[in-house]
Coordinates of C-alpha atoms in Angstrom, one line a residue:
M1 CA 110.3 65.8 101.5
T2 CA 112.2 62.9 100.3
F3 CA 112.5 62.0 96.6
A4 CA 109.8 59.1 96.8
R5 CA 107.2 61.3 97.9
F6 CA 108.2 63.8 95.0
S7 CA 107.6 61.0 93.0
R8 CA 104.2 60.7 94.4
I9 CA 103.3 64.3 93.5
M10 CA 104.7 64.6 90.2
V11 CA 101.3 62.5 88.6
S12 CA 98.1 63.2 87.5
M13 CA 95.4 66.1 89.3
K14 CA 93.7 64.1 89.5
T15 CA 95.2 61.4 91.8
L16 CA 96.8 64.6 94.6
A17 CA 95.6 64.5 97.5
A18 CA 93.5 67.7 98.8
T19 CA 96.1 69.1 101.3
D20 CA 98.2 69.0 97.9
R21 CA 96.1 70.6 96.0
A22 CA 95.6 73.0 99.4
R23 CA 99.5 73.7 99.3
I24 CA 100.4 74.1 95.6
L25 CA 97.5 76.9 96.0
H26 CA 98.6 78.5 98.5
L27 CA 102.0 78.9 97.3
L28 CA 100.4 80.5 93.9
C29 CA 99.0 83.4 96.4
E30 CA 102.0 84.1 97.6
G31 CA 103.6 85.0 95.0
N32 CA 105.4 82.1 93.6
S33 CA 105.3 81.3 89.7
I34 CA 104.0 78.0 88.1
R35 CA 108.1 76.6 87.8
A36 CA 108.8 77.5 91.8
V37 CA 105.7 76.0 93.1
C38 CA 107.2 72.9 90.5
R39 CA 110.3 73.5 92.5
L40 CA 108.6 73.7 96.3
T41 CA 105.8 70.8 95.4
G42 CA 107.8 68.1 93.2
A43 CA 104.5 68.6 90.5
S44 CA 104.4 68.8 87.5
K45 CA 104.2 72.3 85.5
N46 CA 100.9 71.0 83.5
T47 CA 99.6 70.1 87.2
V48 CA 99.7 73.6 88.6
A49 CA 98.3 75.1 85.4
K50 CA 95.4 72.2 84.9
L51 CA 94.3 72.7 88.8
L52 CA 94.9 76.9 88.1
G53 CA 92.7 76.4 85.2
D54 CA 90.3 74.8 87.1
V55 CA 89.9 76.0 91.0
G56 CA 90.4 79.0 88.5
R57 CA 87.3 79.2 86.5
A58 CA 84.7 78.0 90.5
C59 CA 86.8 80.7 91.7
I60 CA 85.1 83.1 89.5
A61 CA 81.8 80.9 89.3
Y62 CA 81.6 81.9 93.5
H63 CA 82.4 84.9 92.9
D64 CA 80.1 86.0 90.5
E65 CA 76.8 84.0 91.8
R66 CA 77.7 85.1 96.0
V67 CA 79.4 88.5 96.1
R68 CA 76.0 90.4 95.3
S69 CA 73.5 92.1 97.0
L70 CA 76.6 94.3 98.8
T71 CA 75.7 97.3 100.7
S72 CA 78.6 99.8 99.9
K73 CA 78.4 103.3 100.6
R74 CA 82.1 104.4 99.1
I75 CA 83.2 102.5 95.9
Q76 CA 86.8 102.9 94.4
V77 CA 87.5 101.9 90.7
D78 CA 91.2 101.4 89.2
E79 CA 92.8 99.3 87.3
A80 CA 96.1 97.5 86.8
W81 CA 98.7 97.0 83.8
A82 CA 99.8 93.8 83.1
F83 CA 101.2 92.3 79.7
I84 CA 100.5 88.5 77.9
Y85 CA 103.5 86.7 76.3
A86 CA 104.9 90.5 75.2
K87 CA 104.7 94.1 75.9
Q88 CA 102.0 95.9 73.0
K89 CA 104.8 97.9 71.1
N90 CA 106.8 93.7 70.4
V91 CA 103.8 91.6 69.7
T92 CA 104.3 92.2 66.2
T93 CA 107.7 91.5 66.7
A94 CA 107.3 89.0 68.8
K95 CA 107.7 85.0 67.1
A96 CA 104.5 83.2 67.7
A97 CA 102.7 85.7 69.7
P98 CA 98.9 83.7 71.0
D99 CA 95.9 85.2 70.8
G100 CA 95.3 88.2 73.5
A101 CA 98.8 89.0 73.1
G102 CA 99.6 92.2 74.4
D103 CA 98.5 94.8 77.2
V104 CA 96.0 93.4 79.5
W105 CA 94.2 95.4 82.2
T106 CA 92.4 94.0 85.7
W107 CA 89.5 95.9 86.5
I108 CA 89.2 96.5 90.3
A109 CA 86.5 98.3 92.5
M110 CA 87.0 97.8 96.0
D111 CA 84.7 99.1 98.8
A112 CA 86.4 101.6 100.6
D113 CA 85.4 100.9 104.2
T114 CA 85.4 96.6 103.9
K115 CA 88.3 96.2 101.1
L116 CA 86.0 94.4 100.0
V117 CA 86.7 93.7 96.1
A118 CA 83.5 94.0 94.7
S119 CA 83.7 93.3 91.1
Y120 CA 87.1 92.4 88.9
F121 CA 87.3 92.6 85.0
V122 CA 90.1 91.5 82.8
G123 CA 90.4 92.5 79.1
G124 CA 91.4 95.8 77.1
R125 CA 91.1 99.1 78.8
D126 CA 88.7 100.9 76.1
G127 CA 85.2 101.5 76.7
Q128 CA 83.5 98.3 75.8
C129 CA 85.7 97.2 78.5
A130 CA 85.0 100.8 81.1
R131 CA 80.9 99.5 80.3
W132 CA 81.2 95.8 80.7
F133 CA 82.8 96.3 84.3
M134 CA 81.0 98.9 85.4
D135 CA 77.4 97.1 84.5
D136 CA 79.3 94.4 86.6
V137 CA 79.8 97.0 89.8
A138 CA 75.9 98.3 89.3
G139 CA 74.3 94.9 89.3
R140 CA 76.6 94.2 92.5
L141 CA 75.1 96.5 94.5
T142 CA 71.7 97.0 96.7
S143 CA 72.1 101.0 97.4
R144 CA 73.2 104.1 95.9
V145 CA 77.0 105.1 96.7
Q146 CA 79.4 107.4 96.2
L147 CA 82.4 105.9 93.4
T148 CA 85.9 107.6 93.0
S149 CA 87.7 106.4 90.0
D150 CA 90.8 108.1 88.1
G151 CA 91.1 110.6 84.8
H152 CA 90.5 107.9 82.3
A153 CA 87.8 109.1 80.7
A154 CA 86.5 105.5 79.7
Y155 CA 84.5 105.8 82.7
L156 CA 82.7 108.7 82.4
E157 CA 79.7 106.9 79.9
A158 CA 79.8 103.8 81.3
V159 CA 79.0 105.2 84.5
E160 CA 76.7 106.7 82.9
G161 CA 75.8 103.7 81.3
A162 CA 75.6 102.0 84.5
F163 CA 74.5 103.9 86.8
G164 CA 72.5 106.6 85.2
A165 CA 72.0 109.8 87.9
D166 CA 71.8 106.9 91.1
I167 CA 75.4 108.3 91.7
D168 CA 77.6 110.6 93.8
Y169 CA 81.0 110.5 91.3
A170 CA 84.0 112.0 91.4
Q171 CA 87.1 111.5 89.4
L172 CA 90.3 111.9 91.2
V173 CA 93.1 113.5 88.5
K174 CA 96.3 113.0 89.4
I175 CA 98.4 115.6 87.7
Y176 CA 102.6 114.3 85.9
G177 CA 105.8 116.1 85.6
A178 CA 108.5 115.0 84.4
A179 CA 111.1 112.2 86.2
P180 CA 113.5 113.7 88.2
E181 CA 116.8 113.4 87.0
A182 CA 117.6 110.8 89.0
F183 CA 115.3 107.9 87.8
K184 CA 116.4 109.1 83.6
G185 CA 117.6 105.5 82.8
C186 CA 115.3 103.7 85.2
Y187 CA 112.1 101.7 85.0
S188 CA 109.8 104.5 87.2
P189 CA 106.9 106.2 85.6
S190 CA 106.7 110.1 86.0
E191 CA 105.9 111.6 88.9
C192 CA 103.1 112.8 90.4
I193 CA 102.7 116.1 90.5
G194 CA 99.6 116.8 92.2
A195 CA 96.2 115.7 91.8
R196 CA 92.8 117.2 91.6
K197 CA 89.2 116.4 92.8
Q198 CA 86.7 116.9 89.7
K199 CA 82.9 116.3 90.9
V200 CA 81.5 114.6 87.6
E201 CA 77.6 113.4 89.0
G202 CA 75.1 113.6 92.4
S203 CA 77.6 115.5 94.9
P204 CA 79.9 113.2 96.3
D205 CA 81.2 114.3 99.6
P206 CA 84.8 115.5 98.7
K207 CA 86.0 113.8 101.9
H208 CA 85.4 110.7 100.5
I209 CA 87.2 111.3 96.9
S210 CA 89.7 109.2 97.0
T211 CA 91.5 105.7 95.4
S212 CA 94.0 105.5 97.9
Y213 CA 92.3 102.2 98.6
V214 CA 92.2 100.3 95.2
E215 CA 95.4 101.1 94.1
R216 CA 97.2 99.9 97.8
Q217 CA 95.5 96.6 96.3
N218 CA 97.4 96.9 93.0
L219 CA 100.1 96.7 95.1
T220 CA 98.7 93.7 96.6
L221 CA 98.0 92.8 93.4
R222 CA 101.8 92.5 92.3
M223 CA 103.2 91.1 95.6
H224 CA 100.6 88.1 95.2
M225 CA 101.6 87.3 92.1
R226 CA 104.5 87.1 90.1
R227 CA 102.9 87.6 87.0
F228 CA 102.4 91.2 87.5
T229 CA 106.0 91.3 89.0
R230 CA 107.4 94.6 86.9
L231 CA 111.0 93.3 85.1
T232 CA 110.9 89.0 85.4
N233 CA 110.1 86.9 83.4
G234 CA 107.2 85.2 85.4
F235 CA 104.3 87.4 83.2
S236 CA 102.0 85.6 81.4
K237 CA 101.6 83.8 78.5
K238 CA 98.2 82.9 77.5
V239 CA 95.7 85.0 78.5
E240 CA 93.0 82.2 80.3
N241 CA 95.2 82.0 82.8
H242 CA 96.0 85.5 83.9
T243 CA 92.7 85.4 84.4
Y244 CA 92.2 82.0 86.1
A245 CA 95.2 83.5 88.2
V246 CA 93.1 86.6 88.7
A247 CA 90.5 85.1 89.8
L248 CA 93.0 82.7 92.1
H249 CA 93.9 86.3 94.0
M250 CA 90.3 87.6 94.4
M251 CA 88.8 84.3 96.4
Y252 CA 92.0 84.8 98.6
Y253 CA 92.3 88.1 99.3
N254 CA 88.7 88.5 99.8
F255 CA 88.0 85.4 101.9
V256 CA 91.2 84.3 103.4
R257 CA 93.7 86.5 104.1
I258 CA 92.9 88.5 106.8
H259 CA 93.4 92.3 106.5
S260 CA 95.7 93.6 109.0
A261 CA 93.4 96.9 110.1
L262 CA 90.2 95.0 110.0
R263 CA 91.4 91.9 111.6
V264 CA 88.8 90.0 109.5
T265 CA 88.9 89.4 106.1
P266 CA 87.1 91.8 103.3
A267 CA 84.3 90.0 102.8
M268 CA 83.7 89.0 106.6
A269 CA 84.0 93.0 106.7
A270 CA 81.2 93.3 104.5
G271 CA 78.9 90.2 105.6
V272 CA 79.4 87.8 102.4
T273 CA 80.4 85.2 104.6
D274 CA 80.6 84.8 109.1
R275 CA 83.8 82.3 108.7
L276 CA 87.0 82.4 108.2
W277 CA 87.7 80.7 104.9
E278 CA 91.3 78.5 104.1
I279 CA 93.4 77.6 101.4
S280 CA 91.1 73.8 102.0
D281 CA 88.0 75.9 100.8
I282 CA 89.3 76.9 97.7
V283 CA 90.0 73.9 97.0
A284 CA 86.2 72.4 98.0
L285 CA 84.8 74.8 94.9
W286 CA 86.8 72.5 92.6
E287 CA 86.1 69.2 93.9
A288 CA 82.1 70.3 94.2
V289 CA 82.1 70.7 90.6
E290 CA 84.1 68.2 89.4
P291 CA 83.0 64.7 89.1
K292 CA 84.6 61.2 89.6
T293 CA 84.7 60.7 85.8
G294 CA 86.6 64.0 85.3
K295 CA 83.7 65.9 82.8
R296 CA 84.3 69.9 83.7
G297 CA 80.7 71.4 84.4
P298 CA 79.1 74.7 85.1
Y299 CA 79.8 75.8 89.2
K300 CA 76.3 74.4 91.1
K301 CA 77.2 73.0 94.9
Q302 CA 78.1 74.9 97.1
I303 CA 79.9 75.2 100.5
S304 CA 78.6 76.8 103.3
D305 CA 79.8 79.8 104.4

């Protein structure tokens, strides 16, 4: 790419061609940081951040409206940890820490059969967030499901409040021991030495009491978003941008990225769409609601499925 080409890109986002917007989003979806995207495309940091925010809002609205009436049979839920600006223990001593600084959790509900991320929520790990999350999960399903979570106590009340007795619910409680001697002094969690299947409600099938698929999604999350990569400086500095990045990733994962085992996207496997999306379709979500005057508004127009 010539220097002149770089100069043309380093302008306002509204002057970017749709292909340039798609390229920027694709790089973000494949694990590049904002600064890396700036180096690769020549776009300014503000341009990339604004594009992420605008498209992230459109992705949130589209997921909320269209990923519904799901006929899932088995749902797995889990939470992925990250932090904003500084880790929770360092927030009090951090310089000019913004609102929302500290630990942040991404709650994920995955269909075990289609691998669709049916619901996600960015927030704390307390009981209130658990209730918001499970209420959203329940609102997207059309029939009774088998639900599996880890042993996080907040799920107990949240699941009961969202589903009542109309669910087959079990917890997979993992048992941890001390970290191996070889790992002491390194960044590593305690060693998992076992797991206990615990029925909570209904009649869950013991063969399907598992969180393996949603935990594998946590790895996908960390591989595709620099903000989740441990021991780097690519973490989010604002909770809003973190939420928009999660929304973009979920849209990319559900609609664009072909699942290696399914040979289609999760959204196609779940019947949410009947075609393979491209990054340009995600760009079109924002372009459909962004008037030429530049005024922002709620998502209204939809692209065809």
